[in-house]
Coordinates of C-alpha atoms in Angstrom, one line a residue:
X481 CA -2.2 6.3 24.5
X482 CA -0.5 8.5 22.7
X483 CA -1.2 8.2 18.8
X484 CA 2.0 6.0 18.2
X485 CA 1.6 4.1 21.2
X486 CA -2.2 2.9 20.3
X487 CA -1.5 2.7 15.9
X488 CA 2.1 0.2 17.4
X489 CA -0.1 -1.7 20.2
X490 CA -3.2 -2.3 17.3
X491 CA -0.6 -3.8 15.1
X492 CA 0.1 -6.3 17.7
X493 CA -2.5 -6.9 18.0
X494 CA -3.4 -5.4 21.7
X495 CA -6.3 -3.6 23.4
X496 CA -6.6 0.0 22.7
X497 CA -8.2 2.5 24.0
X498 CA -9.6 3.3 20.8
X499 CA -9.7 2.1 17.4
X500 CA -6.9 3.7 15.9
X501 CA -6.9 5.4 12.3
X502 CA -4.8 5.7 9.0
X503 CA -5.9 7.5 6.2
X504 CA -3.2 8.8 3.3
X505 CA -3.7 10.3 -0.3
X506 CA -1.7 11.2 -2.6
X507 CA -0.1 14.7 -2.3
X508 CA 0.0 16.8 -5.6
X509 CA 3.1 16.2 -7.8
X510 CA 5.0 19.7 -6.2
X511 CA 5.6 17.7 -3.0
X512 CA 6.6 14.3 -4.6
X513 CA 9.5 15.2 -4.0
X514 CA 12.2 16.1 -2.0
X515 CA 11.8 18.4 0.9
X516 CA 8.3 19.8 -0.5
X517 CA 7.1 15.9 0.2
X518 CA 8.9 15.8 3.7
X519 CA 6.8 19.4 4.3
X520 CA 3.4 17.5 3.1
X521 CA 3.4 14.5 5.4
X522 CA 4.7 16.6 8.2
X523 CA 1.7 19.6 7.5
X524 CA -0.3 15.8 7.1
X525 CA 0.6 14.9 10.8
X526 CA -0.1 18.2 12.7
X527 CA -3.8 18.7 11.1
X528 CA -4.9 15.2 11.1
X529 CA -5.9 13.3 14.2
X530 CA -4.3 10.0 12.7
X531 CA -2.2 7.7 14.4
X532 CA -0.3 6.6 11.6
X533 CA 1.4 8.2 8.8
X534 CA 1.8 6.6 5.9
X535 CA 5.1 7.7 3.9
X536 CA 3.6 8.2 0.0
X537 CA 6.4 6.4 -2.4
X538 CA 6.1 8.6 -6.1
X539 CA 10.3 7.3 -6.6
X540 CA 8.7 4.6 -8.8
X541 CA 10.7 2.1 -10.5
X542 CA 11.3 3.3 -14.4
X543 CA 14.2 1.5 -16.5
X544 CA 16.5 4.0 -18.8
X545 CA 15.5 1.6 -21.4
X546 CA 12.2 1.5 -23.0
X547 CA 10.4 -1.9 -21.9
X548 CA 7.9 -2.5 -25.0
X549 CA 8.0 -6.0 -25.8
X550 CA 8.9 -9.3 -23.5
X551 CA 12.3 -9.5 -24.8
X552 CA 12.5 -5.7 -23.2
X553 CA 12.2 -6.8 -19.5
X554 CA 15.6 -8.0 -20.1
X555 CA 17.2 -4.4 -19.5
X556 CA 15.2 -4.2 -16.3
X557 CA 18.1 -3.7 -13.8
X558 CA 18.3 -3.5 -10.0
X559 CA 18.3 -0.5 -8.3
X560 CA 21.4 0.2 -6.5
X561 CA 21.5 1.9 -3.1
X562 CA 22.2 5.0 -4.4
X563 CA 20.3 5.7 -7.0
X564 CA 18.6 8.3 -6.7
X565 CA 15.5 7.1 -7.0
X566 CA 16.4 5.0 -3.7
X567 CA 18.3 8.5 -2.4
X568 CA 15.1 10.7 -3.0
X569 CA 12.9 8.1 -1.0
X570 CA 15.1 6.8 2.1
X571 CA 16.2 10.4 2.3
X572 CA 12.2 11.5 2.5
X573 CA 11.9 8.6 5.3
X574 CA 14.6 9.9 7.2
X575 CA 13.2 13.9 7.3
X576 CA 8.9 12.5 8.2
X577 CA 10.7 10.3 11.0
X578 CA 12.8 13.3 12.1
X579 CA 10.1 15.5 12.3
X580 CA 6.8 13.0 13.4
X581 CA 8.3 9.8 14.4
X582 CA 7.7 10.3 17.6
X583 CA 3.9 11.6 17.5
X584 CA 2.5 8.9 14.7
X585 CA 3.4 5.2 13.6
X586 CA 5.3 5.6 10.3
X587 CA 5.1 2.8 7.5
X588 CA 6.5 3.2 4.2
X589 CA 4.8 3.0 1.1
X590 CA 6.9 0.2 -0.7
X591 CA 5.8 -0.9 -4.4
X592 CA 5.7 -5.1 -4.8
X593 CA 6.5 -7.2 -7.6
X594 CA 4.5 -7.4 -10.4
X595 CA 3.6 -3.2 -9.4
X596 CA 7.4 -2.4 -10.2
X597 CA 7.5 -4.8 -12.8
X598 CA 4.2 -3.1 -14.1
X599 CA 5.7 0.7 -13.7
X600 CA 8.7 -0.3 -15.8
X601 CA 5.7 -0.8 -18.5
X602 CA 4.1 1.7 -18.0
X603 CA 6.5 4.6 -18.5
X604 CA 7.2 2.9 -21.7
X605 CA 3.4 2.5 -22.3
X606 CA 2.4 5.3 -22.0
X607 CA 5.8 7.4 -24.1
X608 CA 4.6 5.3 -26.7
X609 CA 0.3 5.4 -26.6
X610 CA 0.8 9.1 -24.6
X611 CA -3.7 8.5 -24.9
X612 CA -4.0 5.4 -23.8
X613 CA -6.0 4.7 -20.8
X614 CA -3.1 4.4 -18.3
X615 CA -5.2 2.0 -15.5
X616 CA -3.3 -1.3 -14.1
X617 CA -6.5 -3.3 -15.4
X618 CA -5.8 -1.6 -19.2
X619 CA -2.1 -2.2 -18.8
X620 CA -1.3 -4.9 -16.6
X621 CA -2.7 -7.8 -18.4
X622 CA 0.5 -7.3 -21.0
X623 CA 2.6 -8.7 -17.9
X624 CA 0.7 -11.7 -17.7
X625 CA 0.9 -12.1 -21.9
X626 CA 4.5 -11.1 -21.2
X627 CA 5.4 -13.6 -18.6
X628 CA 4.1 -16.8 -21.0
X629 CA 5.6 -15.4 -23.4
X630 CA 9.0 -15.5 -22.3
X631 CA 8.7 -16.9 -19.0
X632 CA 12.6 -16.7 -18.3
X633 CA 13.3 -13.2 -19.3
X634 CA 10.3 -11.8 -17.3
X635 CA 10.1 -13.8 -14.6
X636 CA 14.0 -12.5 -13.7
X637 CA 12.8 -9.2 -13.7
X638 CA 10.2 -10.1 -11.7
X639 CA 13.2 -11.2 -9.1
X640 CA 15.1 -7.7 -9.7
X641 CA 12.0 -5.8 -9.3
X642 CA 11.1 -7.8 -5.9
X643 CA 14.8 -8.5 -4.3
X644 CA 15.5 -4.2 -5.3
X645 CA 12.2 -4.0 -3.5
X646 CA 12.8 -5.9 -0.8
X647 CA 16.7 -3.9 -0.2
X648 CA 14.6 -0.4 0.0
X649 CA 12.1 -1.7 2.9
X650 CA 14.9 -3.0 5.0
X651 CA 16.8 0.3 4.5
X652 CA 13.2 2.4 5.1
X653 CA 12.9 0.5 8.7
X654 CA 16.4 0.8 9.1
X655 CA 16.2 5.1 8.8
X656 CA 13.7 4.7 11.6
X657 CA 9.5 3.7 9.5
X658 CA 7.9 1.6 11.7
X659 CA 6.9 -1.3 9.1
X660 CA 5.8 -0.8 6.1
X661 CA 2.6 -0.5 4.0
X662 CA 3.3 -2.9 0.4
X663 CA 0.8 -2.8 -1.7
X664 CA 0.1 -5.9 -4.0
X665 CA -0.2 -6.3 -7.5
X666 CA -1.4 -9.6 -10.0
X667 CA -3.1 -11.1 -6.9
X668 CA -6.2 -11.0 -9.0
X669 CA -8.0 -14.3 -9.9
X670 CA -8.4 -12.8 -13.6
X671 CA -4.3 -12.4 -13.8
X672 CA -1.8 -14.4 -13.3
X673 CA -2.8 -17.6 -12.1
X674 CA -2.5 -19.1 -8.4
X675 CA 0.2 -21.5 -10.3
X676 CA 2.4 -18.9 -12.1
X677 CA 1.7 -15.9 -8.8
X678 CA 2.9 -19.1 -6.4
X679 CA 6.4 -19.9 -8.6
X680 CA 7.7 -16.4 -10.6
X681 CA 6.2 -13.7 -8.2
X682 CA 5.2 -14.7 -4.3
X683 CA 8.3 -15.7 -2.9
X684 CA 10.2 -12.4 -3.9
X685 CA 6.5 -10.7 -2.3
X686 CA 7.3 -12.5 0.7
X687 CA 11.1 -11.6 0.5
X688 CA 9.7 -8.2 0.6
X689 CA 7.9 -8.5 3.9
X690 CA 10.7 -10.6 5.9
X691 CA 13.8 -8.0 4.5
X692 CA 11.3 -5.6 6.6
X693 CA 10.4 -7.9 9.5
X694 CA 12.8 -6.8 12.1
X695 CA 12.2 -6.3 16.3
X696 CA 9.9 -3.5 17.1
X697 CA 8.9 -3.2 12.9
X698 CA 5.1 -4.1 12.0
X699 CA 4.3 -4.3 9.0
X700 CA 0.9 -3.7 6.6
X701 CA -0.3 -5.6 3.6
X702 CA -2.3 -3.6 1.1
X703 CA -4.3 -5.9 -1.3
X704 CA -5.6 -4.3 -4.6
X705 CA -7.9 -3.9 -7.5
X706 CA -11.3 -6.1 -7.5
X707 CA -11.6 -9.4 -7.3
X708 CA -8.6 -11.0 -5.2
X709 CA -7.4 -14.2 -5.2
X710 CA -7.1 -13.8 -0.9
X711 CA -6.2 -17.4 -0.4
X712 CA -3.0 -17.1 -1.9
X713 CA -1.8 -15.0 1.2
X714 CA -3.2 -16.9 4.0
X715 CA 0.3 -17.5 5.5
X716 CA 1.9 -14.2 4.2
X717 CA 4.1 -12.6 6.9
X718 CA 2.4 -9.7 7.5
X719 CA 1.0 -7.9 10.6
X720 CA -1.5 -5.8 9.4
X721 CA -4.1 -7.0 5.9
X722 CA -5.9 -3.9 3.9
X723 CA -7.7 -4.8 0.9
X724 CA -10.2 -3.1 -1.3
X725 CA -13.3 -4.4 0.4
X726 CA -15.5 -2.0 -1.9
X727 CA -14.0 -3.6 -4.8
X728 CA -15.6 -5.8 -6.9
X729 CA -15.7 -9.5 -6.3
X730 CA -13.3 -9.2 -3.2
X731 CA -14.4 -10.4 0.2
X732 CA -16.4 -8.8 2.9
X733 CA -14.0 -6.8 6.5
X734 CA -16.1 -9.2 8.6
X735 CA -14.4 -12.3 6.3
X736 CA -11.3 -11.0 7.1
X737 CA -11.4 -12.7 10.7
X738 CA -11.6 -16.0 9.9
X739 CA -9.1 -15.8 6.3
X740 CA -6.4 -14.1 8.9
X741 CA -7.3 -15.6 12.5
X742 CA -5.6 -12.9 14.7
X743 CA -4.3 -10.9 12.6
X744 CA -5.2 -7.4 12.6
X745 CA -7.3 -5.7 9.7
X746 CA -7.0 -2.2 8.4
X747 CA -10.0 -0.6 6.5
X748 CA -14.2 -0.1 7.0
X749 CA -14.6 2.7 4.5
X750 CA -14.4 3.9 1.0
X751 CA -11.6 5.7 -0.5
X752 CA -13.4 6.9 -3.7
X753 CA -17.0 7.2 -3.0
X754 CA -19.2 7.0 0.4
X755 CA -19.5 9.0 3.3
X756 CA -15.9 9.8 4.0
X757 CA -16.0 11.4 0.5
X758 CA -20.2 12.6 -0.1
X759 CA -21.1 12.4 3.2
X760 CA -21.7 15.3 6.0
X761 CA -20.0 14.5 9.2
X762 CA -22.0 13.1 11.1
X763 CA -23.0 11.3 8.4
X764 CA -19.5 10.2 8.4
X765 CA -19.3 9.6 12.1
X766 CA -22.5 7.3 12.2
X767 CA -20.6 5.3 9.3
X768 CA -17.9 4.7 12.0
X769 CA -19.7 3.7 14.1
X770 CA -21.4 1.2 12.0
X771 CA -17.8 -0.1 11.3
X772 CA -17.2 -0.7 14.4
X773 CA -20.2 -2.3 15.9
X774 CA -19.4 -4.9 13.6
X775 CA -16.1 -4.9 14.1
X776 CA -15.6 -4.4 17.4
X777 CA -12.2 -2.6 19.0
X778 CA -9.8 -5.1 19.0
X779 CA -7.2 -6.1 16.5
X780 CA -8.8 -3.2 13.9
X781 CA -7.9 0.0 12.3
X782 CA -10.3 2.4 11.1
X783 CA -9.1 3.3 7.0
X784 CA -10.2 2.9 3.6
X785 CA -9.4 0.6 1.1
X786 CA -6.7 2.7 -1.1
X787 CA -5.7 6.2 -0.7
X788 CA -8.2 9.2 0.0
X789 CA -9.0 11.8 -3.1
X790 CA -5.7 14.4 -2.8
X791 CA -8.5 17.3 -2.1
X792 CA -9.9 16.1 0.7
X793 CA -10.6 18.4 3.4
X794 CA -8.8 17.5 7.1
X795 CA -11.7 18.0 9.1
X796 CA -13.6 14.8 6.9
X797 CA -10.7 12.6 8.3
X798 CA -10.6 13.7 11.7
X799 CA -14.3 13.7 11.9
X800 CA -13.9 9.4 11.7
X801 CA -11.1 10.1 14.3
X802 CA -13.4 11.6 16.3
X803 CA -16.1 9.7 16.2
X804 CA -13.2 6.6 16.9
X805 CA -13.2 8.5 20.4
X806 CA -16.8 9.1 20.8
X807 CA -16.8 5.2 20.2
X808 CA -14.6 4.2 22.7
X809 CA -15.8 6.8 25.5
X810 CA -19.4 5.6 25.1
X811 CA -18.8 1.8 25.3
X812 CA -16.7 1.3 28.8

């Protein structure tokens, strides 16, 4: 099987000649946009053996008006299809598809409802408090507070963000991506309540996937951060599920077989610690073997919890892919 055939077959839940692999990281700032971004992805495709190429998205949703209070969320506007953010991301998708679309399965990164609202607030917050901790856990808590303070204004902003991202998701698959990789924030048990998530967020998160669920397209749900409320996603319209196995309070990879029966799972390795970052190449191989012993070779894609460090050596990624191939050869 080719790299692309293998990845798409696994996403469909079909048998493969070996477990496919997908790893990614954020490229340097000089490669965030335009042709340099396309070049960085093509270089990654050519120099690694991964079966999936995830198109990164540094075109983050940002309001032209500072968003610092609950009432400020009324200034968040829909992203028109001609918006520079949308156009740059689509040009990147098209460029990467043209260069690599026959070699690997390509998924386009989409930030879901809460993530998009978060970026609108985060940029304004950091402009005002440049020395502040910019982590989602530290800043994201304000979204919860704002929603409860001004539910009509903030929920409408969530709606605008979600609908804008659904539009982008549809345009990305129409531009040739084989699917989307959507990052969900706000699913943490200690943030929005189940009722708040179901009422104000879930409809728009689901709409993103529904917009991209077209014939021949296969979509990945990435649930970020720790203490995730996994039960909220039991009937989510995604083909592949990926979450922070090594994050605190999250279910282990094996539990995904019961959480999402019949679905393909992606993961197995820590993204910022453990063997992929600090181990020897042989330790990477042995760790992959252990993951495959546990997960088997069907309906599974080897990967990490999230993005790897941007300076990771490609040989480390290739060692993980080679381990999948060696494991399959020894288990025929």
